Coordinates of N, CA and C in Angstrom, one line a residue:
X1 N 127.6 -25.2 114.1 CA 127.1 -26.6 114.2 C 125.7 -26.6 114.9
X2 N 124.9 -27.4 114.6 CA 123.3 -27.6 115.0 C 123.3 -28.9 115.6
X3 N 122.3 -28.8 116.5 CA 122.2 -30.2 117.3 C 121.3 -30.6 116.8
X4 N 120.6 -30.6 116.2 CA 119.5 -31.5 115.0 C 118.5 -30.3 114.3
X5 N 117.4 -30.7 113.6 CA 116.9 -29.8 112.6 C 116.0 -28.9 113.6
X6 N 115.4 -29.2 114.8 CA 114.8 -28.5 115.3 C 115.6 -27.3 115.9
X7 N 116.6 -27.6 116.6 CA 117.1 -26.5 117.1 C 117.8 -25.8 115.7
X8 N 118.2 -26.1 114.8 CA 118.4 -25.2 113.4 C 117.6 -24.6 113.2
X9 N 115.9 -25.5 113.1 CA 114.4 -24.5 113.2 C 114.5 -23.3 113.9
X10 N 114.8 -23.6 115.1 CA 115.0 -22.6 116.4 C 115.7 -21.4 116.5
X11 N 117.1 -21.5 115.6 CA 118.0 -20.7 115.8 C 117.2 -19.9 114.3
X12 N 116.6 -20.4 113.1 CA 116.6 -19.8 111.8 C 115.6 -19.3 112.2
X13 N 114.4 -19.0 113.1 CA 113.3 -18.5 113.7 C 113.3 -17.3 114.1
X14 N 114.9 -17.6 114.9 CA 114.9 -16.1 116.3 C 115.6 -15.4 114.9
X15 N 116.3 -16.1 114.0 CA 117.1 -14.8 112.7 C 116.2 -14.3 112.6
X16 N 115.0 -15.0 111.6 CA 114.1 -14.3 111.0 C 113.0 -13.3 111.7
X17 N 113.0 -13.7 113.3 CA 112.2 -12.6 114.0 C 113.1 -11.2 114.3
X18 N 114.6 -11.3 114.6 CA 115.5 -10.6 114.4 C 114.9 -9.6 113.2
X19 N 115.2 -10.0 112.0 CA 115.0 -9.2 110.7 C 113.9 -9.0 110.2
X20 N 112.6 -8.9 110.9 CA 111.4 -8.6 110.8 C 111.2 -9.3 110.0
X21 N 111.3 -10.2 109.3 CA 110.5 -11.3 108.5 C 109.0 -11.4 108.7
X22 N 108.2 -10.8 107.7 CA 106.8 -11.3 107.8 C 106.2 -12.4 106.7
X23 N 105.8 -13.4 107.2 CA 105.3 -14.6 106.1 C 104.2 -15.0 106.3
X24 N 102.9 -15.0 105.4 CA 102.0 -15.6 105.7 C 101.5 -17.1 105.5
X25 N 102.7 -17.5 104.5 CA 103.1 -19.4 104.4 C 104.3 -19.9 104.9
X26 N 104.7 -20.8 105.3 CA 105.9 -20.8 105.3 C 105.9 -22.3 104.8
X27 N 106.4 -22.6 104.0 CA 106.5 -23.9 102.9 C 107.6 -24.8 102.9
X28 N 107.4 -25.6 104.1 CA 108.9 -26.8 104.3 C 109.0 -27.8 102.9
X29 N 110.1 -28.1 102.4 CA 110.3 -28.9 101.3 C 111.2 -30.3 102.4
X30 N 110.0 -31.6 102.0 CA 109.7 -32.9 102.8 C 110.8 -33.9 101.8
X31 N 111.3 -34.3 103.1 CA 111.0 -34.7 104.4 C 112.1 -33.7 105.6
X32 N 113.2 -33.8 105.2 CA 114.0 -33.3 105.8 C 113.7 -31.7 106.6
X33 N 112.8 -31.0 105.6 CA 112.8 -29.3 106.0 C 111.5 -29.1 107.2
X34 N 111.0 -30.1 107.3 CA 109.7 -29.7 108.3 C 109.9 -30.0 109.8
X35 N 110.9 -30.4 110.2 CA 111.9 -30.1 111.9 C 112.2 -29.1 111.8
X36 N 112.3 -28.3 110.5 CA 113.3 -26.9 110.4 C 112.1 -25.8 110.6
X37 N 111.2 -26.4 109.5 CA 110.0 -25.2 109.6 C 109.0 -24.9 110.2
X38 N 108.8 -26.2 111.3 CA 108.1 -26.0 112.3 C 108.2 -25.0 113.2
X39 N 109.2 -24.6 113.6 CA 109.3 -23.4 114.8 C 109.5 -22.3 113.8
X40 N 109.8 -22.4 112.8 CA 110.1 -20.8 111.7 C 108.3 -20.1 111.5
X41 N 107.5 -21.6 111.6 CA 106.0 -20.9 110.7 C 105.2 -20.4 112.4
X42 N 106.1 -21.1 113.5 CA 105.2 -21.1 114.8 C 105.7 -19.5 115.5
X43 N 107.4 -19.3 114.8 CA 107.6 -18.0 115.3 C 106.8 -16.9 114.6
X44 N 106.5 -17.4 113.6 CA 106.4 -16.2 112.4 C 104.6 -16.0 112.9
X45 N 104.0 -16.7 113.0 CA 102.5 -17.0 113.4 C 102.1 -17.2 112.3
X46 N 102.7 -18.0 111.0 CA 102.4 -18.2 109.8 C 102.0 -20.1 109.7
X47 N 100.6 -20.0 108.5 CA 100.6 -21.5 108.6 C 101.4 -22.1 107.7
X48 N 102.2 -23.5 107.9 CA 103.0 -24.3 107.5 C 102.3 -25.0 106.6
X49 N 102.7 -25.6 105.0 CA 102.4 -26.2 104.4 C 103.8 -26.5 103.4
X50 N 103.7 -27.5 102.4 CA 104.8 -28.3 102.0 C 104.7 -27.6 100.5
X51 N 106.5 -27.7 99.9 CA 105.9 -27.2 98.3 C 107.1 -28.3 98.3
X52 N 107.0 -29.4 97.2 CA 107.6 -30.8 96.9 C 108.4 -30.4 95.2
X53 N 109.8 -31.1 95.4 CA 110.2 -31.1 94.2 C 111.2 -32.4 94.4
X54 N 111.9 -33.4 93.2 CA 112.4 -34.3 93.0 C 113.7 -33.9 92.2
X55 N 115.1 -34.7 92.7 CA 116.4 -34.5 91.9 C 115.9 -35.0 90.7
X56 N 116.4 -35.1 89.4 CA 116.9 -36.1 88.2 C 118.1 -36.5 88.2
X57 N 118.3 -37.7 88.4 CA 119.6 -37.9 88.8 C 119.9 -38.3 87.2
X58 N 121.6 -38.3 87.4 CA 122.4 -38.7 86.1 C 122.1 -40.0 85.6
X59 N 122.2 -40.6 84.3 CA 122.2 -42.0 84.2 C 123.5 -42.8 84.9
X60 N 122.8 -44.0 85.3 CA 123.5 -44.8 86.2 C 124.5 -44.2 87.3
X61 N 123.6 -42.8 88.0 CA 124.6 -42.4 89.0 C 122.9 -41.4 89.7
X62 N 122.1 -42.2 90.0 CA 120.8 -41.1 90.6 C 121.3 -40.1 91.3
X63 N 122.6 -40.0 92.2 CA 122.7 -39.5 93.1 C 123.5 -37.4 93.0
X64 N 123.7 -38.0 91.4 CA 124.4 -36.6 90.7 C 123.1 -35.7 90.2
X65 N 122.8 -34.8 90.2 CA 121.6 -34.3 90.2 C 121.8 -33.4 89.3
X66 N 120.9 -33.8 87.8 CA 120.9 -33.0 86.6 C 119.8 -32.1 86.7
X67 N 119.2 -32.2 88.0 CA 118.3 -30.5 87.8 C 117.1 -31.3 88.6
X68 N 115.9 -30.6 88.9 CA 115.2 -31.1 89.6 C 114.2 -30.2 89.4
X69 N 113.1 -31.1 89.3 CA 111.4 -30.6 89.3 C 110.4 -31.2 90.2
X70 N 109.5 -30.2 90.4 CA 108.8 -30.2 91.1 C 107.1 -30.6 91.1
X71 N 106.8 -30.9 91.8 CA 105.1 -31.3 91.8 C 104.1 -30.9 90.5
X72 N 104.3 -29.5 90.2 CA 103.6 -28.8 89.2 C 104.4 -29.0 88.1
X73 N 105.8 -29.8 88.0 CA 106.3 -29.6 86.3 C 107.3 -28.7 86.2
X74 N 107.5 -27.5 87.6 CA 108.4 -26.8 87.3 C 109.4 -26.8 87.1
X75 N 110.7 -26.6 86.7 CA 112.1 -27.4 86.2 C 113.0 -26.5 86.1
X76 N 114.0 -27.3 86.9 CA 115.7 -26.5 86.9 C 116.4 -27.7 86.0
X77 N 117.4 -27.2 85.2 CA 118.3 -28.0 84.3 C 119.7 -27.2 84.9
X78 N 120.7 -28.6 85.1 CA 122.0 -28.0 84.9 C 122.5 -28.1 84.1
X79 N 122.4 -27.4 82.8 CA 123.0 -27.3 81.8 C 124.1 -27.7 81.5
X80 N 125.1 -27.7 82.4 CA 126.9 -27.6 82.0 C 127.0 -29.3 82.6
X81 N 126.5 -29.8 83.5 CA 126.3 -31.1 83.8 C 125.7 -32.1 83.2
X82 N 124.8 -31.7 82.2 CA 123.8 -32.5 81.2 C 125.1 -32.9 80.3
X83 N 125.6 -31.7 79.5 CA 126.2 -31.6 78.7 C 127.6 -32.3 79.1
X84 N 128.1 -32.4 80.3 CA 129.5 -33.2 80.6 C 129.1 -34.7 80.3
X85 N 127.9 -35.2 81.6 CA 127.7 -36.1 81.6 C 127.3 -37.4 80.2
X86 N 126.7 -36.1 79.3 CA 126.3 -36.9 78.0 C 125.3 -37.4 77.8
X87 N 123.9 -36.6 79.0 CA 122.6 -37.4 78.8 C 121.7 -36.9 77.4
X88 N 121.0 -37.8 77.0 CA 120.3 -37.4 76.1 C 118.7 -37.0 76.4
X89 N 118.2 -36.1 75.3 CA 117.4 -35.5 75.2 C 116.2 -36.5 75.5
X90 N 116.6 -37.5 74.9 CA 115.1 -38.4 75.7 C 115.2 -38.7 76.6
X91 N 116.2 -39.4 77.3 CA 116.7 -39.1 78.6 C 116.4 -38.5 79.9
X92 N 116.0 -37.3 79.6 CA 116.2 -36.0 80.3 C 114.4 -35.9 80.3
X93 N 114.1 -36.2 78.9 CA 112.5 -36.0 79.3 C 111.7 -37.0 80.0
X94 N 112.3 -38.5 79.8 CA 111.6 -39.8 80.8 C 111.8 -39.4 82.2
X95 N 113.3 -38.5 82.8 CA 113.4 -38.8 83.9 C 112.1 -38.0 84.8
X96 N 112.6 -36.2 83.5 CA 111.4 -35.6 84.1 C 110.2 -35.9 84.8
X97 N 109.8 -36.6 83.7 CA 108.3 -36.8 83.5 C 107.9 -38.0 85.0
X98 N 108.8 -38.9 84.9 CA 109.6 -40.0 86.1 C 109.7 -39.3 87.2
X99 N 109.8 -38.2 87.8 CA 110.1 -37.7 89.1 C 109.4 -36.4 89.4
X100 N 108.8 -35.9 88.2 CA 107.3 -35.2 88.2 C 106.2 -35.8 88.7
X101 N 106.0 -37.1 88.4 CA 105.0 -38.1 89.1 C 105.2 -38.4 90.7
X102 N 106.5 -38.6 90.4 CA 107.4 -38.9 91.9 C 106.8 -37.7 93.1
X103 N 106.9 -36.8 92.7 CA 107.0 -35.4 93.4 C 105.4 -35.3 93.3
X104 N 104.5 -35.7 92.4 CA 103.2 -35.4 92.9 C 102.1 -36.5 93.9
X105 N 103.3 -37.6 93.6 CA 102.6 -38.5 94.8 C 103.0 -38.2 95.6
X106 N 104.2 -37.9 96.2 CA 104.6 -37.5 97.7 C 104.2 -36.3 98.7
X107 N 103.7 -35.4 97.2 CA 102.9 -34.1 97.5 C 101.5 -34.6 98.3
X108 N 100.8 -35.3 97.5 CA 99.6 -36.0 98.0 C 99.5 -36.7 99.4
X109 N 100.8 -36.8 99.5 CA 101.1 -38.1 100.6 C 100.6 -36.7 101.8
X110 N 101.2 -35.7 101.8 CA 101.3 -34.3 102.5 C 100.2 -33.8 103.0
X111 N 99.0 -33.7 101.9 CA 98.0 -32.7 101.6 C 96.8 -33.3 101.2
X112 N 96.1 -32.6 101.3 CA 94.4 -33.0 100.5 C 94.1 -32.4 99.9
X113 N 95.0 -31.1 99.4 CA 94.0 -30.9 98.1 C 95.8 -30.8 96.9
X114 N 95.3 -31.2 95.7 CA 96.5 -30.9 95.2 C 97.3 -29.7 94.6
X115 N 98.6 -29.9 94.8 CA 99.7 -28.3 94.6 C 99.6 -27.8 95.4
X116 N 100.5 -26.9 95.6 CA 100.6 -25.8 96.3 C 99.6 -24.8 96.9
X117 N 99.1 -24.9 97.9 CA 98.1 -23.7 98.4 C 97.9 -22.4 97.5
X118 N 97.5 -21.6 97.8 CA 96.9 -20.5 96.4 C 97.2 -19.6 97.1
X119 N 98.3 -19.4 96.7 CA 99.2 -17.9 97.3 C 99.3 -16.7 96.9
X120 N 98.1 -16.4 95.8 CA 98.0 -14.8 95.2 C 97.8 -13.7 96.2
X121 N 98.7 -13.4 96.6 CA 98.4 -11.7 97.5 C 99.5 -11.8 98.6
X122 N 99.9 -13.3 98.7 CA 100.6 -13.6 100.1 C 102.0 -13.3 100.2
X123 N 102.8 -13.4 101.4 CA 104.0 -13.6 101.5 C 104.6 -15.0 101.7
X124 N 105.3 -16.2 101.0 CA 105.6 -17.3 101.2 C 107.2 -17.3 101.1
X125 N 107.2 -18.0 102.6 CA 108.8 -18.9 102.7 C 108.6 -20.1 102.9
X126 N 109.6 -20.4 101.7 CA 110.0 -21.5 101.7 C 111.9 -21.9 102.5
X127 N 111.1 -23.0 103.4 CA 112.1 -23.2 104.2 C 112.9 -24.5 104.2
X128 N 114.0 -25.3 103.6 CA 115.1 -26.7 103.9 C 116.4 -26.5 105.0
X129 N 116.6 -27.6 105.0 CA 117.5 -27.8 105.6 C 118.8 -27.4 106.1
X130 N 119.4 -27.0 104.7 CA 120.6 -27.0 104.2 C 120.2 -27.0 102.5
X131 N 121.3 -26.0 101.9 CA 121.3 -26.3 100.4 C 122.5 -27.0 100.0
X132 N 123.0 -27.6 99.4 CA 123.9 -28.1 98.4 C 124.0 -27.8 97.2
X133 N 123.7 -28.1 96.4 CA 123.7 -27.3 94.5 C 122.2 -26.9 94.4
X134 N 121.4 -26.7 95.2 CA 120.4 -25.6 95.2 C 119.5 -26.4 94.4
X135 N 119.4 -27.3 93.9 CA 118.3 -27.7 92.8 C 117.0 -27.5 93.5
X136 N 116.6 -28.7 93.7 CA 115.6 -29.0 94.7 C 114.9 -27.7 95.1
X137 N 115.9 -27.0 95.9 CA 115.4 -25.4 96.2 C 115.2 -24.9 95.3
X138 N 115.7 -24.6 93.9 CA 115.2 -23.7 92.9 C 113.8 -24.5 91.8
X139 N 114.0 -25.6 92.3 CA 112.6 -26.0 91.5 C 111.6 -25.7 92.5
X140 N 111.4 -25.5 93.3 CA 110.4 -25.3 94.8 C 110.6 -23.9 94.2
X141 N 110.8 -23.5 94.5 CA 111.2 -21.7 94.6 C 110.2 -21.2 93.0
X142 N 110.6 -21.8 92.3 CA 109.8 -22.1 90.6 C 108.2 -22.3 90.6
X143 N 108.2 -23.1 91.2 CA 106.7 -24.0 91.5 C 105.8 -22.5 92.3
X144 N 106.5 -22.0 93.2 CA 105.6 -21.1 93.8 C 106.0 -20.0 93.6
X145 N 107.0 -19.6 92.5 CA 106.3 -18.2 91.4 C 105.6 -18.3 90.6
X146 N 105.1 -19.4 90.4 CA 104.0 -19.3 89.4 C 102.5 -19.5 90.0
X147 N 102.1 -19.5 91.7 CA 101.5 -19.1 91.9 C 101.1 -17.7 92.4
X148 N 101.7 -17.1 91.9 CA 101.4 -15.5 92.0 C 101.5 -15.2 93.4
X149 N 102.6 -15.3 94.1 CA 102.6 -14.9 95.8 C 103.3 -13.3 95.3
X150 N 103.2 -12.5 96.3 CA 103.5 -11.4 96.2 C 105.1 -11.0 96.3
X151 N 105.6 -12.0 97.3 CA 107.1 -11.8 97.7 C 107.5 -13.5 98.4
X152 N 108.4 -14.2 97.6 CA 109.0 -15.0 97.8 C 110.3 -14.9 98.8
X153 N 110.1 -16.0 99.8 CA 112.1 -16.2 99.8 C 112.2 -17.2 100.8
X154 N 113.4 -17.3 100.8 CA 114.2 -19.0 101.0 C 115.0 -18.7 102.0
X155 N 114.6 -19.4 102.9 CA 115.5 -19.9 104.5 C 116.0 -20.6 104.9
X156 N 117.2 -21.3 104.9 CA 118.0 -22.0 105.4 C 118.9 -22.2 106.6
X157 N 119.2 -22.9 107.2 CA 120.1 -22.4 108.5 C 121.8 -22.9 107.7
X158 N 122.2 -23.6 107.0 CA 123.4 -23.6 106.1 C 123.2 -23.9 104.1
X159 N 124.3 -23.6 104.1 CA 124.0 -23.3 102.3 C 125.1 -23.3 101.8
X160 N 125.7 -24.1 100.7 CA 127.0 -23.4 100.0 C 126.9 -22.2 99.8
X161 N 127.6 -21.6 99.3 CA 128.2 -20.3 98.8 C 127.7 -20.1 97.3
X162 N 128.2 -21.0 97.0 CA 127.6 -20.6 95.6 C 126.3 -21.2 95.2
X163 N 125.9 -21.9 96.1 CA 124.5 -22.5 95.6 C 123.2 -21.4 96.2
X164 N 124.0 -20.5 97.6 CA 122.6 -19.4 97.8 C 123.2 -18.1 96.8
X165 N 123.9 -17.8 96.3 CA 124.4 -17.1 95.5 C 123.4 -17.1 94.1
X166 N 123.1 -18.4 93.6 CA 122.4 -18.6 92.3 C 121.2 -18.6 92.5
X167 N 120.8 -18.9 94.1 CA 119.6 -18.9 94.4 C 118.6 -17.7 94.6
X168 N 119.7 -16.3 95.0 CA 119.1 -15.2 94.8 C 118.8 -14.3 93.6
X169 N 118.9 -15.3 92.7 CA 118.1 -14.7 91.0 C 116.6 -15.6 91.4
X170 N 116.4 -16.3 92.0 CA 115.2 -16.7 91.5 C 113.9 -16.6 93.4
X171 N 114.8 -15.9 94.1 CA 113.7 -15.1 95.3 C 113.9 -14.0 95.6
X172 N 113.1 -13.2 96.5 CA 113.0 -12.1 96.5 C 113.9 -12.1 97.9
X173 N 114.5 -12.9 98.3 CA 115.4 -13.0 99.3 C 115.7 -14.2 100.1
X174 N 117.2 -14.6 99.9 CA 117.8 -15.9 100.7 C 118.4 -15.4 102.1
X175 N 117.9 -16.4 102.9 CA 118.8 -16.0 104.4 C 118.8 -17.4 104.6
X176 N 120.3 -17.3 104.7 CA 121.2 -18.1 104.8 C 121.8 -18.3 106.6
X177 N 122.0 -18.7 108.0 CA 123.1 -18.6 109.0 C 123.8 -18.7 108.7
X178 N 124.5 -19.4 108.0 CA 125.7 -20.1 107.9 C 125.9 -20.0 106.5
X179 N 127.1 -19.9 105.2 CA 127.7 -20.2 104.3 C 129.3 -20.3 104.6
X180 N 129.0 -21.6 104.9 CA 130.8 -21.6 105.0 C 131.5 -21.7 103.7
X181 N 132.6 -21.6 103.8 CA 133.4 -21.6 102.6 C 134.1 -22.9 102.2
X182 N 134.3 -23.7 102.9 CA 135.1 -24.9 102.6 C 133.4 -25.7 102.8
X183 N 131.9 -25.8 102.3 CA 131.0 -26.7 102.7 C 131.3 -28.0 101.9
X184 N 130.9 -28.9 102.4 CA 131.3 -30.4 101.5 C 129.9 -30.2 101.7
X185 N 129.2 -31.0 102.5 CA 127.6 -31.9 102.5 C 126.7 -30.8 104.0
X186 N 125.5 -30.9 103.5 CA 124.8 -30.1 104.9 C 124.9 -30.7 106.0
X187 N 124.9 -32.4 105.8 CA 124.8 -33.3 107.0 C 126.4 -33.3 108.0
X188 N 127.1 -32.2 107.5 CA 128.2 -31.8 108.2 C 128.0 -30.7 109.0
X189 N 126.9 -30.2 108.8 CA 126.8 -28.7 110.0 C 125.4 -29.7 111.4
X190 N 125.3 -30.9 111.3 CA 124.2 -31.0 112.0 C 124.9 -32.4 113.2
X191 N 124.9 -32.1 114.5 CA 125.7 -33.4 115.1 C 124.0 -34.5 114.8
X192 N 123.3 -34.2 114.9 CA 122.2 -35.5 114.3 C 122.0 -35.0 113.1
X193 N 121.8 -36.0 111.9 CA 120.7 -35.8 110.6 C 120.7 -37.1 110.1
X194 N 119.7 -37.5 111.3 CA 119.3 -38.9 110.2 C 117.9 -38.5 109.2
X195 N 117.5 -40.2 108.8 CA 116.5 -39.5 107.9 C 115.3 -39.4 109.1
X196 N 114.3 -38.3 108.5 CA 112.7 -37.9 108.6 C 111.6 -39.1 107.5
X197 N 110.8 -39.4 108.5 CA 110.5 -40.4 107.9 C 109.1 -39.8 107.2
X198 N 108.4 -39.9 106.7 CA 106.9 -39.3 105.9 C 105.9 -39.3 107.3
X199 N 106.0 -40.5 108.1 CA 105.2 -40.2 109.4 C 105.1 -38.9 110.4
X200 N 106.8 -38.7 110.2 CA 107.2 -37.5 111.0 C 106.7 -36.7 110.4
X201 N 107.4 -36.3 109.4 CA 107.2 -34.9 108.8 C 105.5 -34.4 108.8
X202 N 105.0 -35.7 108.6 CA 103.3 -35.1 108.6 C 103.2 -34.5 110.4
X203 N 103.6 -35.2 111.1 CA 103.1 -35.0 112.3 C 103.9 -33.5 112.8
X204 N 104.5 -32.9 112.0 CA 105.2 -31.3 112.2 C 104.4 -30.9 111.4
X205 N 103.4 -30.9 110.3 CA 102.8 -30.7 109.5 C 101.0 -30.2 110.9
X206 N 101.1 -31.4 111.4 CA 99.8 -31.7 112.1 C 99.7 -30.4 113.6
X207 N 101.1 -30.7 113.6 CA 101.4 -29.9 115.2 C 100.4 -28.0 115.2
X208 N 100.2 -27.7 114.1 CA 99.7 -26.7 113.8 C 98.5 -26.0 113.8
X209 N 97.4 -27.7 113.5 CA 96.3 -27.9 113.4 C 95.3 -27.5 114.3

């Protein structure tokens, strides 16, 4: 259990100084991850910057998440959920297109210059909260292999089981504290998690400056 996102920051910090982690970005995904990434990019002596992605939620249920893309377009599908739920092909491309926009204004909201910093040569972690069905994370994780970083990977302080499980096909390494086995929701490993508001998160963004 975590007493809020910073001390989760705190404890996912001393892991990663633990396990020699070296990162030359470390990439909180907003709003929620930048309490977390703040002390991971201050341990690491690495600069903090944001990589943004948006759920698609199911028709008339936003909150079921048929895959999720990110600022640049990048895109996870859950396939076996598309196909229960019944959404269609047009469907699937409005939402995209719908939360592609989403995800590049909020990016903007972040940054001054647009996408993702230009990570060709570097080491980038990307760092949330907690994972749940990994979307979000695997469209972030997407978004910045295609900017040619040298070695990716993903840090969380809790995670399902099977959502960092699918996650390590697409980094060059997930570190996980915590994977419990009974996980219902992340906001169960944290005695606070309310929301981060865009004010905040910039000003953990700023702390660096």
């Amino acid at each position: 259990m975590f007493d809020d996102r910073t001390d989760a920051g705190k404890r996912l910090a001393a892991d990663l100084e633990r396990r020699g982690v070296q990162a030359d970005v470390v990439l909180g995904i907003p709003r929620g991850a930048l309490p977390v990434a703040r002390p991971v990019a201050d341990a690491l002596d690495a600069d903090l910057d944001v990589v943004v992605a948006r759920k698609m939620g199911a028709p008339g249920n936003p909150e079921v998440a048929l895959g999720a893309v990110a600022s640049d377009g990048s895109v996870w599908y859950n396939d076996d959920l598309i196909d229960r739920v019944g959404a269609s092909e047009k469907y699937i491309k409005e939402v995209r297109a719908e939360e592609a926009d989403n995800a590049r204004e909020k990016a903007d909201r972040y940054r001054e210059t647009d996408g993702v910093p230009d990570l060709r040569g570097k080491r980038a972690l990307v760092v949330d909260d907690g994972v749940a069905t990994g979307a979000t994370a695997t469209a972030c994780l997407r978004q910045v292999r295609e900017t040619g970083a040298d070695w990716i990977a993903l840090a969380v302080p809790v995670g399902s089981p099977r959502a960092v499980d699918a996650l390590e096909r697409e980094a060059d390494a997930v570190i996980a504290l915590q994977t419990p086995a009974d996980f219902r929701a992340v906001g169960q490993y944290y005695r606070t998690f309310g929301q981060v508001t865009d004010t905040e998160a910039i000003e953990y963004l700023d702390r660096g400056s």
